[in-house]
Amino acid sequence: MGGIGLVFSGGIAKGAYEVGFCKAMEELVSFEQVTAIAASSIGTINAYAYATHQIDKLSEVWKATDFKNMHEFYQGLVKRPVIFDAIDVFAKEQIDHRLPLIITCIQVPMIHVKYIDITPVSDSDRIKLLKAAISIPSLMSPIEVGGKKYVDGAVLDNTPVKALRTHKLDVIFVLRFDHSAEDYSMISKDTEIIEVVFQDEHFMKNSFALDKKSSQLMMENGYKEGIVFLEKALRFGIKDKEYMKYIAASYNRGAGCRIIPKNGDDIIRRINKLSKLFPT
């Protein structure tokens, strides 16, 4: 099959960077070249908008979201999730049947990560699964789909490259917000993996910066970085394996500089730490 795979990481408010990158993709990359997508957390919403040609519409949703402090963030995104209202409105578009869009969810109470292709599912189930994919564990209620309950899968797999392991791709662009070590060994050696890291010295602060000014700035920066990256990466096309290897070596050189353990104790600590940020 070949083509480009995209992986959208979770990052809460920092997902605005991905929206900007998608705008750059729309300008410089033929949509038909993208043959598989995987996404986690807020990345699922961005990925769905890209897959259904609704990035402009989603940009307006991001611009209209204006939480000025943590309390407003909790009230508007966790306690009364306004993003759910947006999903109800724009998530009714069918995804091109040729394009798998695989999202991560955690099935509860077993705490198993599930990789679910939402392309072939019904409209009603797709809407529920998109909501489940951003339902933060311990802060938001699980969403029931087909008799099973799901929440956001980011704490188990925030960068779901492994969801594309059965797809034959020329290259995978991995959109992420740090260079934490990831295991890509399950991906075919014929597929180049290139990390597109949106560097941000205020990582945690900007993860919750859902005010209009911050969202607009992150979208603009994501677009600018996307244009620079894509013009360089696609200069000779994705079939030029040697050039793809060169680009991968250039962009991935920071990978693995900070390893995040993913055992059960670490996951529980991260959930508890996140819970303490919000009022009860």
Coordinates of N, CA and C in Angstrom, one line a residue, residues 80-240:
R80 N -18.4 20.2 32.8 CA -19.4 20.3 31.8 C -18.7 20.4 30.5
P81 N -18.3 19.3 29.9 CA -17.4 19.3 28.8 C -17.9 19.9 27.5
V82 N -17.6 21.2 27.2 CA -18.1 21.9 26.1 C -17.6 21.2 24.8
I83 N -16.5 20.5 24.9 CA -15.9 19.9 23.7 C -16.9 18.8 23.2
F84 N -17.7 18.2 24.1 CA -18.7 17.2 23.8 C -19.7 17.8 22.9
D85 N -20.1 19.1 23.1 CA -21.1 19.7 22.3 C -20.5 19.9 20.9
A86 N -19.2 20.2 20.8 CA -18.6 20.4 19.5 C -18.6 19.1 18.7
I87 N -18.3 18.0 19.4 CA -18.3 16.7 18.8 C -19.6 16.3 18.3
D88 N -20.7 16.6 19.0 CA -22.0 16.3 18.6 C -22.3 17.0 17.2
V89 N -21.8 18.2 17.0 CA -22.0 19.0 15.8 C -21.2 18.5 14.6
F90 N -19.9 18.3 14.8 CA -19.0 18.1 13.7 C -18.6 16.7 13.4
A91 N -18.9 15.8 14.3 CA -18.5 14.4 14.2 C -19.4 13.5 13.5
K92 N -20.3 14.1 12.6 CA -21.2 13.2 11.9 C -20.8 12.9 10.4
E93 N -19.6 13.5 10.1 CA -19.1 13.3 8.7 C -18.4 11.9 8.6
Q94 N -18.7 11.2 7.5 CA -18.1 9.9 7.3 C -16.6 10.0 7.0
I95 N -15.8 9.1 7.4 CA -14.4 9.1 7.1 C -14.3 8.2 5.8
D96 N -13.4 8.7 4.9 CA -13.1 7.9 3.7 C -12.9 6.5 4.0
H97 N -13.6 5.6 3.4 CA -13.5 4.1 3.7 C -12.1 3.6 3.5
R98 N -11.3 4.2 2.7 CA -9.9 3.7 2.4 C -9.0 4.0 3.5
L99 N -9.4 4.9 4.5 CA -8.5 5.5 5.4 C -8.8 5.0 6.9
P100 N -8.0 4.1 7.4 CA -8.3 3.7 8.8 C -7.9 4.8 9.7
L101 N -8.7 5.1 10.7 CA -8.4 6.1 11.8 C -8.6 5.3 13.1
I102 N -7.4 5.0 13.7 CA -7.4 4.2 14.9 C -7.1 5.0 16.1
I103 N -8.0 4.9 17.1 CA -7.9 5.7 18.3 C -7.6 4.8 19.5
T104 N -7.0 5.4 20.5 CA -6.7 4.7 21.7 C -7.8 5.0 22.8
C105 N -8.2 4.0 23.5 CA -9.1 4.1 24.6 C -8.7 3.1 25.6
I106 N -9.0 3.4 26.9 CA -8.8 2.4 27.9 C -10.2 1.8 28.3
Q107 N -10.2 0.5 28.2 CA -11.5 -0.2 28.6 C -11.5 -0.4 30.1
V108 N -12.5 0.1 30.8 CA -12.6 0.0 32.2 C -13.7 -1.0 32.6
P109 N -13.6 -1.7 33.7 CA -12.6 -1.5 34.8 C -11.3 -2.3 34.6
M110 N -11.1 -3.0 33.5 CA -10.0 -3.9 33.3 C -8.6 -3.1 33.1
I111 N -8.7 -1.8 32.7 CA -7.6 -1.0 32.4 C -6.7 -1.6 31.3
H112 N -7.4 -1.9 30.2 CA -6.7 -2.4 29.0 C -6.8 -1.4 27.9
V113 N -5.7 -1.1 27.3 CA -5.7 -0.2 26.1 C -6.3 -0.9 24.9
K114 N -7.2 -0.2 24.2 CA -7.8 -0.7 23.0 C -7.5 0.2 21.9
Y115 N -7.2 -0.4 20.7 CA -7.0 0.4 19.5 C -8.2 0.1 18.6
I116 N -9.0 1.2 18.4 CA -10.2 1.0 17.7 C -10.3 1.8 16.4
D117 N -10.5 1.2 15.3 CA -10.7 1.9 14.1 C -12.1 2.4 14.0
I118 N -12.2 3.7 14.0 CA -13.5 4.3 14.0 C -14.1 4.6 12.6
T119 N -13.3 4.3 11.5 CA -13.8 4.5 10.2 C -15.0 3.7 9.8
P120 N -15.1 2.4 10.1 CA -16.3 1.7 9.7 C -17.4 1.7 10.7
V121 N -17.3 2.4 11.8 CA -18.4 2.3 12.8 C -19.5 3.2 12.5
S122 N -20.7 3.0 13.2 CA -21.8 3.9 12.9 C -21.6 5.3 13.4
D123 N -22.4 6.2 12.9 CA -22.3 7.6 13.4 C -22.4 7.8 14.9
S124 N -23.4 7.1 15.5 CA -23.6 7.2 16.9 C -22.4 6.6 17.7
D125 N -21.9 5.5 17.3 CA -20.8 4.9 18.0 C -19.5 5.8 17.8
R126 N -19.3 6.3 16.6 CA -18.2 7.2 16.4 C -18.2 8.4 17.3
I127 N -19.3 9.0 17.5 CA -19.4 10.2 18.4 C -19.1 9.7 19.8
K128 N -19.6 8.6 20.2 CA -19.3 8.1 21.6 C -17.8 7.8 21.8
L129 N -17.2 7.2 20.8 CA -15.8 6.8 20.9 C -14.9 8.1 20.9
L130 N -15.3 9.1 20.1 CA -14.5 10.3 20.2 C -14.6 11.0 21.5
K131 N -15.8 10.9 22.1 CA -15.9 11.5 23.5 C -15.1 10.6 24.5
A132 N -15.2 9.3 24.3 CA -14.4 8.4 25.3 C -12.9 8.7 25.2
A133 N -12.5 9.0 24.0 CA -11.0 9.2 23.8 C -10.5 10.4 24.5
I134 N -11.4 11.4 24.9 CA -10.9 12.6 25.6 C -11.5 12.6 27.0
S135 N -12.1 11.5 27.5 CA -12.6 11.5 28.9 C -11.5 11.1 29.8
I136 N -11.0 12.1 30.5 CA -9.8 11.9 31.4 C -10.1 11.0 32.5
P137 N -9.3 9.9 32.7 CA -9.6 9.0 33.8 C -9.6 9.6 35.1
S138 N -10.5 9.2 36.0 CA -10.7 9.7 37.4 C -11.3 11.1 37.4
L139 N -11.3 11.8 36.3 CA -11.9 13.2 36.3 C -13.3 13.2 35.6
M140 N -13.4 12.3 34.6 CA -14.6 12.3 33.7 C -15.2 10.9 33.7
S141 N -16.5 10.8 33.5 CA -17.1 9.5 33.5 C -16.8 8.7 32.3
P142 N -16.7 7.4 32.4 CA -16.5 6.5 31.2 C -17.7 6.6 30.2
I143 N -17.4 6.4 29.0 CA -18.5 6.4 27.9 C -18.7 5.0 27.5
E144 N -20.0 4.6 27.5 CA -20.4 3.2 27.1 C -20.6 3.1 25.7
V145 N -20.0 2.2 25.0 CA -20.2 1.9 23.6 C -20.3 0.4 23.4
G146 N -21.4 -0.1 22.9 CA -21.6 -1.5 22.6 C -21.4 -2.3 23.9
G147 N -21.9 -1.8 25.0 CA -21.9 -2.6 26.3 C -20.5 -2.5 27.0
K148 N -19.5 -1.8 26.4 CA -18.2 -1.7 27.1 C -18.0 -0.2 27.4
K149 N -17.2 0.0 28.5 CA -17.0 1.4 28.9 C -15.5 1.8 28.7
Y150 N -15.4 3.0 28.2 CA -14.0 3.5 27.8 C -13.7 4.9 28.3
V151 N -12.4 5.1 28.5 CA -11.9 6.5 28.8 C -10.7 6.8 28.0
D152 N -10.2 8.0 28.1 CA -9.0 8.4 27.4 C -7.9 7.4 27.5
G153 N -7.2 7.0 26.4 CA -6.2 6.0 26.4 C -4.8 6.6 26.6
A154 N -4.6 7.9 26.8 CA -3.3 8.5 26.8 C -2.4 8.0 27.8
V155 N -2.9 7.7 29.0 CA -2.0 7.3 30.1 C -1.4 6.0 29.8
L156 N -1.9 5.2 28.9 CA -1.3 3.9 28.6 C -0.6 4.0 27.2
D157 N -1.0 4.8 26.3 CA -0.3 5.0 25.0 C -0.7 6.4 24.5
N158 N 0.2 7.3 24.8 CA -0.1 8.7 24.3 C 0.3 9.0 22.9
T159 N 1.2 8.1 22.4 CA 1.7 8.2 21.0 C 1.6 6.9 20.4
P160 N 0.4 6.5 19.9 CA 0.1 5.2 19.5 C 0.7 4.7 18.1
V161 N 2.0 4.8 18.0 CA 2.6 4.3 16.7 C 2.3 2.8 16.5
K162 N 2.3 2.0 17.6 CA 2.1 0.6 17.4 C 0.7 0.3 16.8
A163 N -0.2 1.2 16.9 CA -1.5 1.0 16.2 C -1.4 0.8 14.7
L164 N -0.3 1.3 14.1 CA -0.1 1.2 12.7 C 0.9 0.1 12.3
R165 N 1.1 -0.8 13.2 CA 2.1 -1.9 13.0 C 1.8 -2.8 11.9
T166 N 0.5 -3.0 11.6 CA 0.1 -3.9 10.5 C -0.1 -3.2 9.2
H167 N 0.2 -2.0 9.1 CA 0.0 -1.2 7.9 C 1.4 -1.0 7.2
K168 N 1.4 -1.3 5.9 CA 2.6 -1.1 5.1 C 2.7 0.3 4.6
L169 N 3.6 1.1 5.2 CA 3.7 2.5 5.0 C 5.1 2.9 4.6
D170 N 5.2 3.9 3.8 CA 6.6 4.4 3.4 C 7.2 5.2 4.6
V171 N 6.4 6.0 5.2 CA 6.9 6.9 6.3 C 5.7 7.1 7.3
I172 N 6.1 7.3 8.5 CA 5.1 7.7 9.6 C 5.6 9.0 10.2
F173 N 4.8 10.1 10.1 CA 5.0 11.3 10.8 C 4.4 11.2 12.2
V174 N 5.2 11.3 13.2 CA 4.7 11.2 14.6 C 4.7 12.6 15.2
L175 N 3.5 13.1 15.5 CA 3.4 14.4 16.1 C 3.3 14.3 17.6
R176 N 4.3 15.0 18.2 CA 4.4 14.8 19.7 C 4.9 16.1 20.3
F177 N 5.0 16.1 21.6 CA 5.4 17.3 22.4 C 6.6 17.2 23.2
D178 N 7.3 16.0 23.2 CA 8.6 15.8 23.8 C 9.3 14.7 23.1
H179 N 10.5 14.4 23.5 CA 11.3 13.4 22.9 C 11.4 12.2 23.8
S180 N 10.4 11.9 24.6 CA 10.4 10.7 25.4 C 10.6 9.5 24.6
A181 N 11.4 8.5 25.2 CA 11.7 7.3 24.5 C 10.5 6.5 24.1
E182 N 10.4 6.0 22.9 CA 9.3 5.2 22.4 C 9.9 3.9 21.7
D183 N 9.2 2.8 21.9 CA 9.7 1.6 21.2 C 9.0 1.5 19.9
Y184 N 9.8 1.6 18.8 CA 9.3 1.5 17.4 C 9.6 0.2 16.8
S185 N 10.1 -0.7 17.6 CA 10.6 -2.0 17.0 C 9.6 -2.8 16.3
M186 N 8.3 -2.6 16.7 CA 7.2 -3.4 16.1 C 6.9 -2.9 14.6
I187 N 7.4 -1.7 14.2 CA 7.2 -1.2 12.9 C 8.2 -1.7 11.9
S188 N 7.7 -2.1 10.7 CA 8.5 -2.6 9.7 C 9.8 -1.8 9.4
K189 N 10.9 -2.4 9.2 CA 12.1 -1.7 8.9 C 12.0 -0.9 7.5
D190 N 11.0 -1.3 6.7 CA 10.8 -0.6 5.5 C 10.1 0.7 5.6
T191 N 9.6 1.0 6.8 CA 8.9 2.2 7.1 C 9.8 3.2 7.9
E192 N 10.0 4.4 7.4 CA 10.7 5.4 8.2 C 9.8 6.1 9.2
I193 N 10.3 6.3 10.4 CA 9.5 7.0 11.4 C 10.2 8.3 11.7
I194 N 9.5 9.4 11.5 CA 10.0 10.8 11.7 C 9.2 11.5 12.8
E195 N 9.9 11.9 13.8 CA 9.2 12.6 14.9 C 9.2 14.1 14.6
V196 N 8.0 14.6 14.7 CA 7.8 16.1 14.6 C 7.4 16.6 15.9
V197 N 8.4 17.1 16.6 CA 8.3 17.5 18.0 C 8.0 19.0 18.1
F198 N 6.9 19.4 18.7 CA 6.6 20.8 18.9 C 7.2 21.2 20.3
Q199 N 8.4 21.7 20.3 CA 9.1 22.1 21.5 C 8.4 23.2 22.2
D200 N 8.3 23.1 23.5 CA 7.7 24.1 24.3 C 8.3 24.1 25.7
E201 N 8.9 25.2 26.1 CA 9.6 25.3 27.4 C 8.6 25.3 28.5
H202 N 7.4 25.7 28.2 CA 6.3 25.7 29.3 C 5.3 24.6 29.1
F203 N 5.9 23.4 29.0 CA 5.1 22.2 28.6 C 3.8 22.1 29.5
M204 N 4.0 21.9 30.8 CA 2.8 21.7 31.6 C 1.8 22.9 31.6
K205 N 2.4 24.1 31.7 CA 1.6 25.3 31.8 C 0.7 25.4 30.5
N206 N 1.3 25.2 29.3 CA 0.6 25.3 28.1 C -0.3 24.2 27.8
S207 N -0.1 23.1 28.5 CA -1.0 21.9 28.3 C -2.4 22.3 28.7
F208 N -2.5 23.3 29.6 CA -3.8 23.7 30.1 C -4.2 25.1 29.7
A209 N -3.4 25.7 28.7 CA -3.7 27.0 28.3 C -4.7 27.1 27.2
L210 N -6.0 27.0 27.6 CA -7.1 26.9 26.6 C -7.7 28.3 26.5
D211 N -6.9 29.4 26.5 CA -7.5 30.7 26.2 C -7.3 31.0 24.7
K212 N -8.0 31.9 24.2 CA -8.0 32.2 22.8 C -6.6 32.6 22.3
K213 N -5.9 33.4 23.0 CA -4.6 33.9 22.6 C -3.6 32.8 22.5
S214 N -3.6 31.9 23.5 CA -2.6 30.8 23.5 C -2.9 29.8 22.4
S215 N -4.2 29.5 22.2 CA -4.6 28.5 21.2 C -4.2 29.1 19.8
Q216 N -4.5 30.3 19.6 CA -4.2 30.9 18.3 C -2.7 30.9 18.0
L217 N -1.9 31.2 19.0 CA -0.4 31.2 18.9 C 0.1 29.8 18.6
M218 N -0.4 28.8 19.3 CA 0.0 27.4 19.1 C -0.4 26.9 17.7
M219 N -1.6 27.3 17.2 CA -2.0 26.9 15.9 C -1.1 27.5 14.9
E220 N -0.7 28.8 15.0 CA 0.1 29.5 14.1 C 1.5 28.9 14.1
N221 N 2.1 28.6 15.3 CA 3.4 28.0 15.3 C 3.4 26.5 14.7
G222 N 2.3 25.8 15.0 CA 2.2 24.5 14.4 C 2.2 24.5 12.9
Y223 N 1.5 25.5 12.4 CA 1.4 25.7 10.9 C 2.8 26.0 10.4
K224 N 3.5 27.0 11.0 CA 4.8 27.4 10.5 C 5.8 26.3 10.6
E225 N 5.8 25.5 11.7 CA 6.7 24.4 11.8 C 6.4 23.3 10.8
G226 N 5.1 23.1 10.6 CA 4.6 22.1 9.6 C 5.1 22.4 8.2
I227 N 5.0 23.7 7.8 CA 5.4 24.1 6.5 C 6.9 23.8 6.3
V228 N 7.7 24.3 7.3 CA 9.2 24.1 7.2 C 9.5 22.6 7.1
F229 N 8.9 21.8 8.0 CA 9.2 20.3 8.0 C 8.8 19.7 6.7
L230 N 7.5 19.9 6.3 CA 7.0 19.2 5.1 C 7.8 19.6 3.8
E231 N 8.2 20.9 3.7 CA 8.9 21.3 2.5 C 10.3 20.6 2.5
K232 N 10.9 20.4 3.7 CA 12.2 19.7 3.7 C 12.0 18.2 3.6
A233 N 11.0 17.6 4.3 CA 10.9 16.1 4.3 C 10.4 15.6 2.9
L234 N 9.6 16.3 2.2 CA 9.0 15.8 1.0 C 9.7 16.4 -0.3
R235 N 10.9 16.9 -0.1 CA 11.6 17.5 -1.2 C 11.8 16.6 -2.4
F236 N 12.1 15.3 -2.1 CA 12.3 14.4 -3.1 C 11.3 13.2 -3.1
G237 N 10.2 13.4 -2.4 CA 9.1 12.4 -2.3 C 9.4 11.3 -1.3
I238 N 8.3 10.7 -0.9 CA 8.5 9.7 0.2 C 9.1 8.4 -0.3
K239 N 9.2 8.2 -1.6 CA 9.8 6.9 -2.2 C 11.3 6.9 -2.2
D240 N 11.9 8.1 -1.9 CA 13.4 8.2 -1.9 C 13.8 7.8 -0.5

